[in-house]
Amino acid sequence: FSSVTSILNMSIFKDQFVLEDLIQELKKKSTALSFGPLQSNGHISVQGSFPAIKLLRDSLLLKAKSLSEKDKGEESKSHQRPRRRLQQHRLTTETSNFVYDAGWEKEVVVLDTDTYRYMKYFYPRTFLVNDDVVISNVTDGDITTVYIEKAGSRSDAEQVLRVKEKIENRSLKLHNALRKERIYFEAQTGDEKQRYKRVCESVKPHYPHVLIIPYDTHIDVVGNSSEIFEFIKEV
């Protein structure tokens, strides 16, 4: 929830950049991330919050897309360097979905599910759009993917981007502030579960910024660390 690690394969950039210089550039732009040493095969470990990793991924995909388009232009002028063309063709195939999204038709935001639920409950206006934009979501365990699309051919593509940026900015702030604690039921009977839920509901008015998410075996409590600590103690 607070930190993830990703292995980046930077070798696809080695024909166009000095990888060490490119890594230094990434470090300056992504100060919230921690970078490991660059390996001889072009792999590098990156650690940080999920949203920060996601932003780094998007920026690298944009850079890869621009390189693949540049290479297409060079390819039309010359049929030399077959090895590089093959490499860039593979890159274009791998990023085709992203290129479609970057074409203003659809934007995607990947969120922690608890953060998404907190946003929907306390900041519903973040997802409030007019008739020109459609928002949908798919939840798969801890991850919720939000899709922002144009509602029709007359829709303004910039509105889609503005909605995406609004969701991303709000999720980044919440991701850094929110914590989650879990209350396990002492017994698994229906009466015991209802008793816990009733107590949580009775205590909640004193903690207006706490979100309660009930499950079959436990109750998740999401909010800032001090509030959820006091909430659980009182429950």
XYZ file of C-alpha atoms in Angstrom:
235
model
C 0.000 0.000 0.000
C 2.831 2.436 0.768
C 5.668 1.125 -1.408
C 6.180 -1.106 -4.449
C 9.252 -2.221 -6.393
C 9.485 -2.458 -10.178
C 12.230 -3.740 -12.479
C 12.652 -1.538 -15.557
C 14.250 -2.836 -18.744
C 15.985 0.251 -20.153
C 17.869 -1.644 -22.872
C 15.355 -0.578 -25.552
C 16.713 2.973 -25.241
C 20.402 2.087 -25.601
C 20.542 2.856 -29.353
C 19.305 6.433 -28.795
C 20.591 7.389 -25.330
C 23.471 6.915 -22.978
C 21.568 4.903 -20.378
C 23.463 6.391 -17.419
C 22.474 9.905 -18.550
C 18.869 8.839 -19.072
C 18.722 7.357 -15.551
C 20.077 10.618 -14.104
C 17.347 12.508 -15.953
C 14.690 10.175 -14.525
C 16.071 10.619 -11.001
C 15.766 14.415 -11.276
C 12.172 14.200 -12.517
C 11.061 11.426 -10.126
C 12.450 12.566 -6.776
C 9.891 10.439 -4.883
C 11.407 7.244 -6.298
C 14.518 5.345 -5.245
C 16.651 3.893 -8.055
C 19.031 0.944 -7.696
C 22.241 0.462 -9.715
C 21.989 0.048 -13.497
C 22.796 -3.555 -14.468
C 24.857 -4.521 -17.521
C 21.740 -5.931 -19.233
C 19.948 -2.575 -18.927
C 17.747 -3.569 -15.978
C 17.293 -1.243 -13.006
C 15.235 -1.556 -9.819
C 12.905 1.308 -8.852
C 11.065 1.637 -5.536
C 8.377 4.074 -4.402
C 4.624 4.665 -4.144
C 2.352 3.020 -6.697
C 1.149 6.340 -8.233
C 4.752 7.559 -8.615
C 5.743 4.296 -10.341
C 2.684 4.661 -12.604
C 3.687 8.211 -13.607
C 7.223 7.029 -14.396
C 5.816 4.214 -16.523
C 3.595 6.609 -18.486
C 6.469 9.021 -19.169
C 8.706 6.177 -20.389
C 5.949 4.870 -22.668
C 5.581 8.359 -24.175
C 9.331 8.492 -24.764
C 9.235 5.030 -26.330
C 6.291 6.053 -28.533
C 8.107 9.147 -29.815
C 11.175 7.045 -30.604
C 9.136 4.450 -32.485
C 7.465 7.197 -34.577
C 10.851 8.762 -35.302
C 12.178 5.372 -36.345
C 9.230 4.867 -38.704
C 10.184 8.110 -40.464
C 13.770 6.968 -40.839
C 12.593 3.564 -42.031
C 10.693 5.105 -44.919
C 13.895 6.811 -46.091
C 16.229 3.857 -45.695
C 16.023 0.083 -45.389
C 19.283 -0.222 -43.516
C 19.847 -1.259 -39.881
C 17.384 -4.217 -39.843
C 18.228 -5.105 -36.234
C 17.060 -1.749 -34.940
C 13.881 -1.809 -37.030
C 12.952 -5.197 -35.607
C 13.523 -3.951 -32.076
C 11.399 -0.847 -32.618
C 8.629 -2.854 -34.285
C 8.428 -5.035 -31.207
C 8.311 -1.904 -29.031
C 5.451 -0.442 -31.085
C 3.457 -3.657 -30.721
C 3.938 -3.754 -26.958
C 2.799 -0.137 -26.523
C -0.072 -0.166 -29.033
C -2.726 0.027 -26.304
C -1.061 3.034 -24.777
C -0.792 4.753 -28.184
C -4.542 4.297 -28.568
C -5.122 5.908 -25.178
C -2.742 8.747 -26.011
C -4.864 9.388 -29.124
C -7.470 11.103 -26.909
C -10.059 8.334 -27.338
C -9.695 6.825 -23.872
C -7.619 7.514 -20.767
C -6.870 5.035 -17.996
C -6.076 5.645 -14.316
C -4.985 2.740 -12.094
C -5.817 3.241 -8.397
C -5.496 1.383 -5.138
C -9.014 0.070 -4.473
C -9.222 1.508 -0.944
C -8.135 4.911 -2.247
C -10.763 4.680 -4.992
C -13.532 3.845 -2.497
C -12.452 6.673 -0.213
C -12.538 9.101 -3.145
C -15.983 7.904 -4.247
C -17.371 8.329 -0.713
C -15.781 11.605 0.394
C -14.918 13.279 -2.932
C -17.688 12.197 -5.334
C -17.295 15.419 -7.345
C -13.932 14.076 -8.546
C -15.918 11.633 -10.707
C -18.687 14.101 -11.599
C -18.634 14.774 -15.357
C -20.944 16.250 -17.980
C -22.618 14.412 -20.858
C -19.474 14.670 -23.014
C -17.426 12.304 -20.809
C -18.143 8.772 -19.571
C -16.401 7.211 -16.558
C -16.398 3.469 -15.836
C -14.339 1.271 -13.553
C -13.247 -2.344 -13.080
C -12.141 -3.568 -9.637
C -9.815 -6.555 -9.385
C -8.869 -7.102 -5.743
C -6.537 -4.347 -4.529
C -6.493 -2.563 -7.894
C -9.283 -0.516 -9.494
C -8.895 0.639 -13.098
C -10.826 3.774 -14.051
C -11.615 4.431 -17.724
C -12.395 7.963 -18.951
C -13.837 8.189 -22.462
C -15.410 10.675 -24.838
C -19.180 10.255 -24.986
C -19.432 11.043 -28.692
C -17.682 12.415 -31.749
C -18.450 16.001 -30.712
C -16.922 15.595 -27.282
C -13.900 17.707 -26.414
C -10.871 15.426 -26.018
C -9.252 17.885 -23.614
C -12.118 17.349 -21.186
C -11.116 13.687 -20.915
C -7.565 14.689 -20.019
C -8.766 17.241 -17.472
C -10.918 14.617 -15.736
C -7.973 12.184 -15.722
C -5.656 14.810 -14.191
C -8.273 15.678 -11.555
C -8.567 12.014 -10.525
C -4.788 11.508 -10.515
C -4.096 14.633 -8.446
C -6.709 13.725 -5.847
C -5.523 10.090 -5.645
C -1.890 11.140 -5.148
C -2.817 13.365 -2.190
C -4.969 10.669 -0.620
C -2.449 7.894 -1.258
C 0.148 9.769 0.789
C -2.289 10.534 3.627
C -4.472 7.439 3.980
C -3.821 4.402 6.147
C -5.859 1.242 6.678
C -6.489 -0.852 9.775
C -8.528 -4.029 10.091
C -10.965 -5.163 12.789
C -11.385 -8.961 12.830
C -14.604 -10.434 14.194
C -14.080 -12.352 17.432
C -16.664 -14.892 16.277
C -18.001 -15.635 12.801
C -21.704 -15.743 13.735
C -24.180 -13.448 12.042
C -25.120 -11.796 15.342
C -21.462 -11.035 16.116
C -20.907 -9.445 12.694
C -24.020 -7.292 13.023
C -22.957 -6.208 16.515
C -19.593 -5.015 15.204
C -21.232 -3.160 12.331
C -23.743 -1.459 14.652
C -20.948 -0.343 16.990
C -18.906 1.012 14.072
C -21.910 2.949 12.768
C -22.611 4.408 16.207
C -18.994 5.546 16.663
C -18.537 6.874 13.119
C -20.288 10.282 13.609
C -17.415 11.250 15.918
C -14.942 10.482 13.091
C -16.450 12.050 9.961
C -13.402 11.385 7.753
C -13.176 7.635 8.427
C -14.457 5.133 5.854
C -15.851 1.781 7.054
C -15.731 -1.145 4.591
C -17.437 -4.318 5.956
C -16.475 -7.819 4.777
C -17.551 -11.329 5.811
C -14.588 -11.885 8.139
C -13.539 -8.352 9.113
C -14.106 -4.621 8.790
C -11.561 -2.350 7.091
C -11.165 1.174 8.443
C -9.585 3.743 6.078
C -8.528 7.280 6.991
C -5.599 9.230 8.380
C -3.523 7.335 10.931
C -4.526 9.275 14.052
C -8.274 9.106 13.355
C -8.428 5.404 12.545
C -6.307 4.604 15.614
C -8.756 6.471 17.881
C -11.749 5.010 16.023
C -10.587 1.413 16.463
C -9.693 1.991 20.109
C -13.185 3.325 20.788
C -14.858 0.476 18.880
